[in-house]
Amino acid sequence: MMKRLYGIDLYKALAMLMVVMLHIMGRGGVTEACVAYGSHSFIYIFEQLFYNVCMCSVDCFVLATGFLMIGRSIKVKRIVYLWLQVVFYSLLMTGIACFFFPSVNISVLDWVKAIMPLTYEQYWFVTAYVGLFFTIPVLNRVFVGLDQKDAFKYLAGGFVLLSLFPSIIGRDVFKTSFGYSYLWFIYLFMLGGRDSSI
């Protein structure tokens, strides 16, 4: 049995808090409100700095997944439980929207999307995470067997191809959606998993 790592628990909790803060700032209107103060104002600069610090939150969460799951077997019931949670909250939010905002036209397709959020890519994170989850056994077989030198080469090459090169040319050559994709999650999983085996 693996010993509980409270530092990793704290790290994941902080990452989740940062995700919430990103949504509050971006979709909650905080960023938009700060623009009214002007781009040279202290409040705008502070908000932008805080927003950019929080941008790494999803990456942190997937790195922790790699750290904890590399070399371990997966439990399908965990992904089923995650899927059921997503469906529950998706249906709940759609129902709340119907009840409190009757003027908003919620179609039958909207209800179908709420029931099948992965099929309709309603939540990019869950879609990419489920894809990663089913790839973990393959990654464990391939990556765990590599020695330190070869693992470093692959991770360095991945960094150049998936992060550095697209940043330099300004184009998403390998379709990582600039960090919002299944392929990027695979890279982060391997990076986090390598750290746990050092």
mmCIF file of N, CA, C and O in Angstrom, residues 17-96:
data_model
loop_
_atom_site.group_PDB
_atom_site.id
_atom_site.type_symbol
_atom_site.label_atom_id
_atom_site.label_comp_id
_atom_site.label_asym_id
_atom_site.label_seq_id
_atom_site.Cartn_x
_atom_site.Cartn_y
_atom_site.Cartn_z
ATOM 1 N N LEU A 17 -8.010 24.973 -6.506
ATOM 2 C CA LEU A 17 -8.372 26.340 -6.122
ATOM 3 C C LEU A 17 -8.003 27.322 -7.235
ATOM 4 O O LEU A 17 -8.768 28.233 -7.552
ATOM 5 N N MET A 18 -6.845 27.099 -7.848
ATOM 6 C CA MET A 18 -6.412 27.970 -8.941
ATOM 7 C C MET A 18 -7.328 27.840 -10.158
ATOM 8 O O MET A 18 -7.596 28.823 -10.852
ATOM 9 N N VAL A 19 -7.837 26.628 -10.416
ATOM 10 C CA VAL A 19 -8.798 26.435 -11.513
ATOM 11 C C VAL A 19 -10.063 27.255 -11.244
ATOM 12 O O VAL A 19 -10.585 27.946 -12.129
ATOM 13 N N VAL A 20 -10.548 27.187 -10.002
ATOM 14 C CA VAL A 20 -11.739 27.964 -9.621
ATOM 15 C C VAL A 20 -11.474 29.464 -9.809
ATOM 16 O O VAL A 20 -12.308 30.193 -10.366
ATOM 17 N N MET A 21 -10.297 29.914 -9.377
ATOM 18 C CA MET A 21 -9.952 31.336 -9.519
ATOM 19 C C MET A 21 -9.903 31.753 -10.990
ATOM 20 O O MET A 21 -10.350 32.839 -11.345
ATOM 21 N N LEU A 22 -9.367 30.885 -11.847
ATOM 22 C CA LEU A 22 -9.338 31.181 -13.288
ATOM 23 C C LEU A 22 -10.745 31.392 -13.830
ATOM 24 O O LEU A 22 -10.995 32.328 -14.598
ATOM 25 N N HIS A 23 -11.674 30.523 -13.436
ATOM 26 C CA HIS A 23 -13.047 30.648 -13.919
ATOM 27 C C HIS A 23 -13.733 31.884 -13.354
ATOM 28 O O HIS A 23 -14.509 32.537 -14.052
ATOM 29 N N ILE A 24 -13.448 32.199 -12.121
ATOM 30 C CA ILE A 24 -14.034 33.414 -11.532
ATOM 31 C C ILE A 24 -13.526 34.648 -12.259
ATOM 32 O O ILE A 24 -14.298 35.547 -12.593
ATOM 33 N N MET A 25 -12.218 34.679 -12.523
ATOM 34 C CA MET A 25 -11.650 35.849 -13.203
ATOM 35 C C MET A 25 -12.092 35.936 -14.656
ATOM 36 O O MET A 25 -12.497 36.990 -15.125
ATOM 37 N N GLY A 26 -12.012 34.795 -15.374
ATOM 38 C CA GLY A 26 -12.325 34.806 -16.802
ATOM 39 C C GLY A 26 -13.811 34.860 -17.102
ATOM 40 O O GLY A 26 -14.280 35.769 -17.782
ATOM 41 N N ARG A 27 -14.542 33.905 -16.570
ATOM 42 C CA ARG A 27 -15.978 33.818 -16.874
ATOM 43 C C ARG A 27 -16.840 34.575 -15.885
ATOM 44 O O ARG A 27 -17.987 34.869 -16.172
ATOM 45 N N GLY A 28 -16.306 34.854 -14.719
ATOM 46 C CA GLY A 28 -17.068 35.570 -13.699
ATOM 47 C C GLY A 28 -17.059 37.080 -13.876
ATOM 48 O O GLY A 28 -17.726 37.790 -13.145
ATOM 49 N N GLY A 29 -16.265 37.567 -14.824
ATOM 50 C CA GLY A 29 -16.271 38.990 -15.149
ATOM 51 C C GLY A 29 -15.234 39.831 -14.437
ATOM 52 O O GLY A 29 -15.186 41.047 -14.620
ATOM 53 N N VAL A 30 -14.366 39.221 -13.625
ATOM 54 C CA VAL A 30 -13.358 39.994 -12.893
ATOM 55 C C VAL A 30 -12.371 40.640 -13.857
ATOM 56 O O VAL A 30 -12.041 41.826 -13.737
ATOM 57 N N THR A 31 -11.886 39.864 -14.833
ATOM 58 C CA THR A 31 -10.936 40.404 -15.819
ATOM 59 C C THR A 31 -11.556 41.569 -16.568
ATOM 60 O O THR A 31 -10.929 42.620 -16.737
ATOM 61 N N GLU A 32 -12.773 41.392 -16.998
ATOM 62 C CA GLU A 32 -13.481 42.441 -17.737
ATOM 63 C C GLU A 32 -13.642 43.704 -16.884
ATOM 64 O O GLU A 32 -13.467 44.824 -17.364
ATOM 65 N N ALA A 33 -13.955 43.526 -15.618
ATOM 66 C CA ALA A 33 -14.122 44.671 -14.709
ATOM 67 C C ALA A 33 -12.802 45.400 -14.491
ATOM 68 O O ALA A 33 -12.772 46.630 -14.387
ATOM 69 N N CYS A 34 -11.707 44.643 -14.426
ATOM 70 C CA CYS A 34 -10.393 45.264 -14.191
ATOM 71 C C CYS A 34 -9.908 46.055 -15.393
ATOM 72 O O CYS A 34 -9.138 47.011 -15.247
ATOM 73 N N VAL A 35 -10.354 45.696 -16.588
ATOM 74 C CA VAL A 35 -9.979 46.434 -17.803
ATOM 75 C C VAL A 35 -10.463 47.878 -17.711
ATOM 76 O O VAL A 35 -9.795 48.796 -18.190
ATOM 77 N N ALA A 36 -11.590 48.078 -17.052
ATOM 78 C CA ALA A 36 -12.160 49.430 -16.919
ATOM 79 C C ALA A 36 -11.228 50.380 -16.167
ATOM 80 O O ALA A 36 -11.291 51.596 -16.349
ATOM 81 N N TYR A 37 -10.338 49.831 -15.333
ATOM 82 C CA TYR A 37 -9.394 50.669 -14.588
ATOM 83 C C TYR A 37 -8.223 51.127 -15.440
ATOM 84 O O TYR A 37 -7.459 51.991 -15.019
ATOM 85 N N GLY A 38 -8.065 50.547 -16.604
ATOM 86 C CA GLY A 38 -6.959 50.917 -17.486
ATOM 87 C C GLY A 38 -5.817 49.924 -17.383
ATOM 88 O O GLY A 38 -5.557 49.356 -16.320
ATOM 89 N N SER A 39 -5.122 49.723 -18.496
ATOM 90 C CA SER A 39 -4.083 48.698 -18.562
ATOM 91 C C SER A 39 -2.833 49.031 -17.748
ATOM 92 O O SER A 39 -1.988 48.163 -17.546
ATOM 93 N N HIS A 40 -2.712 50.275 -17.284
ATOM 94 C CA HIS A 40 -1.541 50.645 -16.473
ATOM 95 C C HIS A 40 -1.875 50.753 -14.982
ATOM 96 O O HIS A 40 -1.003 51.087 -14.184
ATOM 97 N N SER A 41 -3.114 50.449 -14.635
ATOM 98 C CA SER A 41 -3.507 50.557 -13.228
ATOM 99 C C SER A 41 -2.976 49.372 -12.432
ATOM 100 O O SER A 41 -2.759 48.282 -12.961
ATOM 101 N N PHE A 42 -2.785 49.585 -11.151
ATOM 102 C CA PHE A 42 -2.272 48.538 -10.274
ATOM 103 C C PHE A 42 -3.227 47.346 -10.252
ATOM 104 O O PHE A 42 -2.798 46.195 -10.317
ATOM 105 N N ILE A 43 -4.532 47.606 -10.165
ATOM 106 C CA ILE A 43 -5.507 46.518 -10.045
ATOM 107 C C ILE A 43 -5.509 45.638 -11.296
ATOM 108 O O ILE A 43 -5.593 44.412 -11.220
ATOM 109 N N TYR A 44 -5.373 46.272 -12.470
ATOM 110 C CA TYR A 44 -5.337 45.501 -13.717
ATOM 111 C C TYR A 44 -4.064 44.660 -13.803
ATOM 112 O O TYR A 44 -4.105 43.477 -14.141
ATOM 113 N N ILE A 45 -2.931 45.257 -13.486
ATOM 114 C CA ILE A 45 -1.650 44.552 -13.535
ATOM 115 C C ILE A 45 -1.646 43.389 -12.531
ATOM 116 O O ILE A 45 -1.215 42.279 -12.850
ATOM 117 N N PHE A 46 -2.170 43.629 -11.326
ATOM 118 C CA PHE A 46 -2.231 42.573 -10.310
ATOM 119 C C PHE A 46 -3.136 41.437 -10.774
ATOM 120 O O PHE A 46 -2.791 40.250 -10.637
ATOM 121 N N GLU A 47 -4.292 41.763 -11.335
ATOM 122 C CA GLU A 47 -5.231 40.740 -11.808
ATOM 123 C C GLU A 47 -4.589 39.909 -12.922
ATOM 124 O O GLU A 47 -4.704 38.679 -12.935
ATOM 125 N N GLN A 48 -3.902 40.573 -13.856
ATOM 126 C CA GLN A 48 -3.259 39.856 -14.951
ATOM 127 C C GLN A 48 -2.130 38.949 -14.448
ATOM 128 O O GLN A 48 -1.963 37.827 -14.916
ATOM 129 N N LEU A 49 -1.383 39.439 -13.479
ATOM 130 C CA LEU A 49 -0.313 38.636 -12.883
ATOM 131 C C LEU A 49 -0.900 37.401 -12.191
ATOM 132 O O LEU A 49 -0.432 36.274 -12.390
ATOM 133 N N PHE A 50 -1.942 37.612 -11.401
ATOM 134 C CA PHE A 50 -2.597 36.515 -10.691
ATOM 135 C C PHE A 50 -3.205 35.513 -11.676
ATOM 136 O O PHE A 50 -3.100 34.303 -11.501
ATOM 137 N N TYR A 51 -3.821 36.022 -12.737
ATOM 138 C CA TYR A 51 -4.424 35.173 -13.768
ATOM 139 C C TYR A 51 -3.360 34.293 -14.416
ATOM 140 O O TYR A 51 -3.544 33.093 -14.598
ATOM 141 N N ASN A 52 -2.218 34.894 -14.739
ATOM 142 C CA ASN A 52 -1.143 34.138 -15.384
ATOM 143 C C ASN A 52 -0.513 33.113 -14.446
ATOM 144 O O ASN A 52 -0.098 32.042 -14.886
ATOM 145 N N VAL A 53 -0.435 33.417 -13.166
ATOM 146 C CA VAL A 53 0.070 32.442 -12.191
ATOM 147 C C VAL A 53 -0.876 31.238 -12.142
ATOM 148 O O VAL A 53 -0.432 30.089 -12.093
ATOM 149 N N CYS A 54 -2.177 31.489 -12.206
ATOM 150 C CA CYS A 54 -3.170 30.414 -12.122
ATOM 151 C C CYS A 54 -3.273 29.587 -13.408
ATOM 152 O O CYS A 54 -3.840 28.495 -13.394
ATOM 153 N N MET A 55 -2.716 30.068 -14.510
ATOM 154 C CA MET A 55 -2.813 29.361 -15.790
ATOM 155 C C MET A 55 -2.192 27.966 -15.758
ATOM 156 O O MET A 55 -2.544 27.100 -16.550
ATOM 157 N N CYS A 56 -1.268 27.735 -14.848
ATOM 158 C CA CYS A 56 -0.599 26.425 -14.793
ATOM 159 C C CYS A 56 -1.388 25.401 -13.977
ATOM 160 O O CYS A 56 -0.946 24.258 -13.818
ATOM 161 N N SER A 57 -2.555 25.753 -13.482
ATOM 162 C CA SER A 57 -3.285 24.898 -12.549
ATOM 163 C C SER A 57 -3.637 23.524 -13.109
ATOM 164 O O SER A 57 -3.465 22.508 -12.430
ATOM 165 N N VAL A 58 -4.121 23.464 -14.335
ATOM 166 C CA VAL A 58 -4.487 22.178 -14.927
ATOM 167 C C VAL A 58 -3.233 21.338 -15.147
ATOM 168 O O VAL A 58 -3.221 20.135 -14.873
ATOM 169 N N ASP A 59 -2.168 21.976 -15.608
ATOM 170 C CA ASP A 59 -0.909 21.259 -15.799
ATOM 171 C C ASP A 59 -0.424 20.659 -14.481
ATOM 172 O O ASP A 59 0.045 19.514 -14.438
ATOM 173 N N CYS A 60 -0.548 21.421 -13.402
ATOM 174 C CA CYS A 60 -0.138 20.928 -12.078
ATOM 175 C C CYS A 60 -0.935 19.685 -11.691
ATOM 176 O O CYS A 60 -0.374 18.714 -11.170
ATOM 177 N N PHE A 61 -2.215 19.702 -11.954
ATOM 178 C CA PHE A 61 -3.076 18.576 -11.585
ATOM 179 C C PHE A 61 -2.693 17.319 -12.362
ATOM 180 O O PHE A 61 -2.617 16.226 -11.802
ATOM 181 N N VAL A 62 -2.410 17.457 -13.659
ATOM 182 C CA VAL A 62 -2.045 16.299 -14.480
ATOM 183 C C VAL A 62 -0.641 15.806 -14.117
ATOM 184 O O VAL A 62 -0.392 14.591 -14.112
ATOM 185 N N LEU A 63 0.271 16.713 -13.784
ATOM 186 C CA LEU A 63 1.596 16.295 -13.305
ATOM 187 C C LEU A 63 1.467 15.437 -12.053
ATOM 188 O O LEU A 63 2.142 14.417 -11.904
ATOM 189 N N ALA A 64 0.593 15.856 -11.148
ATOM 190 C CA ALA A 64 0.362 15.080 -9.919
ATOM 191 C C ALA A 64 -0.216 13.708 -10.246
ATOM 192 O O ALA A 64 0.140 12.706 -9.615
ATOM 193 N N THR A 65 -1.090 13.641 -11.242
ATOM 194 C CA THR A 65 -1.649 12.356 -11.669
ATOM 195 C C THR A 65 -0.531 11.435 -12.144
ATOM 196 O O THR A 65 -0.489 10.256 -11.794
ATOM 197 N N GLY A 66 0.394 11.980 -12.942
ATOM 198 C CA GLY A 66 1.532 11.188 -13.409
ATOM 199 C C GLY A 66 2.395 10.720 -12.257
ATOM 200 O O GLY A 66 2.821 9.557 -12.214
ATOM 201 N N PHE A 67 2.631 11.607 -11.312
ATOM 202 C CA PHE A 67 3.454 11.277 -10.150
ATOM 203 C C PHE A 67 2.843 10.127 -9.353
ATOM 204 O O PHE A 67 3.537 9.226 -8.910
ATOM 205 N N LEU A 68 1.523 10.156 -9.193
ATOM 206 C CA LEU A 68 0.836 9.162 -8.371
ATOM 207 C C LEU A 68 0.508 7.867 -9.114
ATOM 208 O O LEU A 68 0.421 6.808 -8.506
ATOM 209 N N MET A 69 0.308 7.941 -10.431
ATOM 210 C CA MET A 69 -0.204 6.783 -11.165
ATOM 211 C C MET A 69 0.841 6.032 -11.981
ATOM 212 O O MET A 69 0.541 4.948 -12.478
ATOM 213 N N ILE A 70 2.037 6.574 -12.142
ATOM 214 C CA ILE A 70 3.027 5.875 -12.963
ATOM 215 C C ILE A 70 3.367 4.530 -12.312
ATOM 216 O O ILE A 70 3.565 4.443 -11.103
ATOM 217 N N GLY A 71 3.319 3.489 -13.104
ATOM 218 C CA GLY A 71 3.634 2.157 -12.615
ATOM 219 C C GLY A 71 2.529 1.484 -11.818
ATOM 220 O O GLY A 71 2.708 0.383 -11.328
ATOM 221 N N ARG A 72 1.385 2.131 -11.689
ATOM 222 C CA ARG A 72 0.274 1.557 -10.909
ATOM 223 C C ARG A 72 -0.859 1.139 -11.843
ATOM 224 O O ARG A 72 -1.036 1.704 -12.917
ATOM 225 N N SER A 73 -1.640 0.182 -11.410
ATOM 226 C CA SER A 73 -2.784 -0.260 -12.209
ATOM 227 C C SER A 73 -3.937 0.730 -12.030
ATOM 228 O O SER A 73 -4.064 1.370 -10.990
ATOM 229 N N ILE A 74 -4.750 0.820 -13.070
ATOM 230 C CA ILE A 74 -5.888 1.743 -13.017
ATOM 231 C C ILE A 74 -7.118 1.015 -12.493
ATOM 232 O O ILE A 74 -7.235 -0.198 -12.616
ATOM 233 N N LYS A 75 -8.020 1.794 -11.921
ATOM 234 C CA LYS A 75 -9.288 1.255 -11.434
ATOM 235 C C LYS A 75 -10.400 1.911 -12.249
ATOM 236 O O LYS A 75 -10.624 3.118 -12.166
ATOM 237 N N VAL A 76 -11.079 1.088 -13.042
ATOM 238 C CA VAL A 76 -12.128 1.595 -13.932
ATOM 239 C C VAL A 76 -13.232 2.271 -13.131
ATOM 240 O O VAL A 76 -13.824 3.246 -13.580
ATOM 241 N N LYS A 77 -13.490 1.792 -11.899
ATOM 242 C CA LYS A 77 -14.573 2.392 -11.108
ATOM 243 C C LYS A 77 -14.292 3.869 -10.812
ATOM 244 O O LYS A 77 -15.223 4.657 -10.672
ATOM 245 N N ARG A 78 -13.016 4.270 -10.760
ATOM 246 C CA ARG A 78 -12.687 5.681 -10.515
ATOM 247 C C ARG A 78 -13.126 6.568 -11.683
ATOM 248 O O ARG A 78 -13.649 7.654 -11.487
ATOM 249 N N ILE A 79 -12.920 6.079 -12.904
ATOM 250 C CA ILE A 79 -13.296 6.884 -14.073
ATOM 251 C C ILE A 79 -14.818 6.871 -14.240
ATOM 252 O O ILE A 79 -15.410 7.860 -14.655
ATOM 253 N N VAL A 80 -15.479 5.752 -13.888
ATOM 254 C CA VAL A 80 -16.947 5.698 -13.936
ATOM 255 C C VAL A 80 -17.520 6.680 -12.922
ATOM 256 O O VAL A 80 -18.467 7.419 -13.219
ATOM 257 N N TYR A 81 -16.930 6.717 -11.728
ATOM 258 C CA TYR A 81 -17.371 7.652 -10.688
ATOM 259 C C TYR A 81 -17.200 9.100 -11.158
ATOM 260 O O TYR A 81 -18.094 9.925 -10.972
ATOM 261 N N LEU A 82 -16.059 9.403 -11.795
ATOM 262 C CA LEU A 82 -15.831 10.749 -12.332
ATOM 263 C C LEU A 82 -16.890 11.089 -13.374
ATOM 264 O O LEU A 82 -17.471 12.178 -13.354
ATOM 265 N N TRP A 83 -17.158 10.134 -14.280
ATOM 266 C CA TRP A 83 -18.145 10.365 -15.327
ATOM 267 C C TRP A 83 -19.524 10.619 -14.725
ATOM 268 O O TRP A 83 -20.234 11.527 -15.145
ATOM 269 N N LEU A 84 -19.900 9.836 -13.720
ATOM 270 C CA LEU A 84 -21.203 10.025 -13.075
ATOM 271 C C LEU A 84 -21.302 11.386 -12.384
ATOM 272 O O LEU A 84 -22.353 12.030 -12.418
ATOM 273 N N GLN A 85 -20.206 11.836 -11.780
ATOM 274 C CA GLN A 85 -20.192 13.167 -11.167
ATOM 275 C C GLN A 85 -20.406 14.251 -12.217
ATOM 276 O O GLN A 85 -21.184 15.192 -12.006
ATOM 277 N N VAL A 86 -19.713 14.125 -13.343
ATOM 278 C CA VAL A 86 -19.838 15.122 -14.420
ATOM 279 C C VAL A 86 -21.273 15.149 -14.941
ATOM 280 O O VAL A 86 -21.859 16.222 -15.128
ATOM 281 N N VAL A 87 -21.867 13.979 -15.153
ATOM 282 C CA VAL A 87 -23.256 13.916 -15.634
ATOM 283 C C VAL A 87 -24.202 14.533 -14.606
ATOM 284 O O VAL A 87 -25.090 15.319 -14.956
ATOM 285 N N PHE A 88 -24.009 14.210 -13.328
ATOM 286 C CA PHE A 88 -24.864 14.751 -12.271
ATOM 287 C C PHE A 88 -24.838 16.282 -12.273
ATOM 288 O O PHE A 88 -25.884 16.930 -12.307
ATOM 289 N N TYR A 89 -23.633 16.856 -12.248
ATOM 290 C CA TYR A 89 -23.533 18.323 -12.193
ATOM 291 C C TYR A 89 -23.974 18.973 -13.498
ATOM 292 O O TYR A 89 -24.538 20.066 -13.496
ATOM 293 N N SER A 90 -23.743 18.303 -14.611
ATOM 294 C CA SER A 90 -24.189 18.826 -15.898
ATOM 295 C C SER A 90 -25.722 18.890 -15.949
ATOM 296 O O SER A 90 -26.299 19.903 -16.366
ATOM 297 N N LEU A 91 -26.381 17.817 -15.505
ATOM 298 C CA LEU A 91 -27.852 17.808 -15.452
ATOM 299 C C LEU A 91 -28.368 18.825 -14.435
ATOM 300 O O LEU A 91 -29.354 19.525 -14.700
ATOM 301 N N LEU A 92 -27.703 18.911 -13.289
ATOM 302 C CA LEU A 92 -28.111 19.861 -12.251
ATOM 303 C C LEU A 92 -28.051 21.297 -12.771
ATOM 304 O O LEU A 92 -29.010 22.066 -12.604
ATOM 305 N N MET A 93 -26.943 21.651 -13.415
ATOM 306 C CA MET A 93 -26.791 23.024 -13.917
ATOM 307 C C MET A 93 -27.794 23.323 -15.035
ATOM 308 O O MET A 93 -28.340 24.426 -15.112
ATOM 309 N N THR A 94 -28.042 22.338 -15.892
ATOM 310 C CA THR A 94 -29.038 22.530 -16.955
ATOM 311 C C THR A 94 -30.424 22.715 -16.344
ATOM 312 O O THR A 94 -31.194 23.586 -16.772
ATOM 313 N N GLY A 95 -30.749 21.909 -15.336
ATOM 314 C CA GLY A 95 -32.034 22.042 -14.643
ATOM 315 C C GLY A 95 -32.188 23.387 -13.956
ATOM 316 O O GLY A 95 -33.251 24.024 -14.023
ATOM 317 N N ILE A 96 -31.122 23.852 -13.298
ATOM 318 C CA ILE A 96 -31.151 25.161 -12.634
ATOM 319 C C ILE A 96 -31.359 26.272 -13.665
ATOM 320 O O ILE A 96 -32.142 27.201 -13.441
#
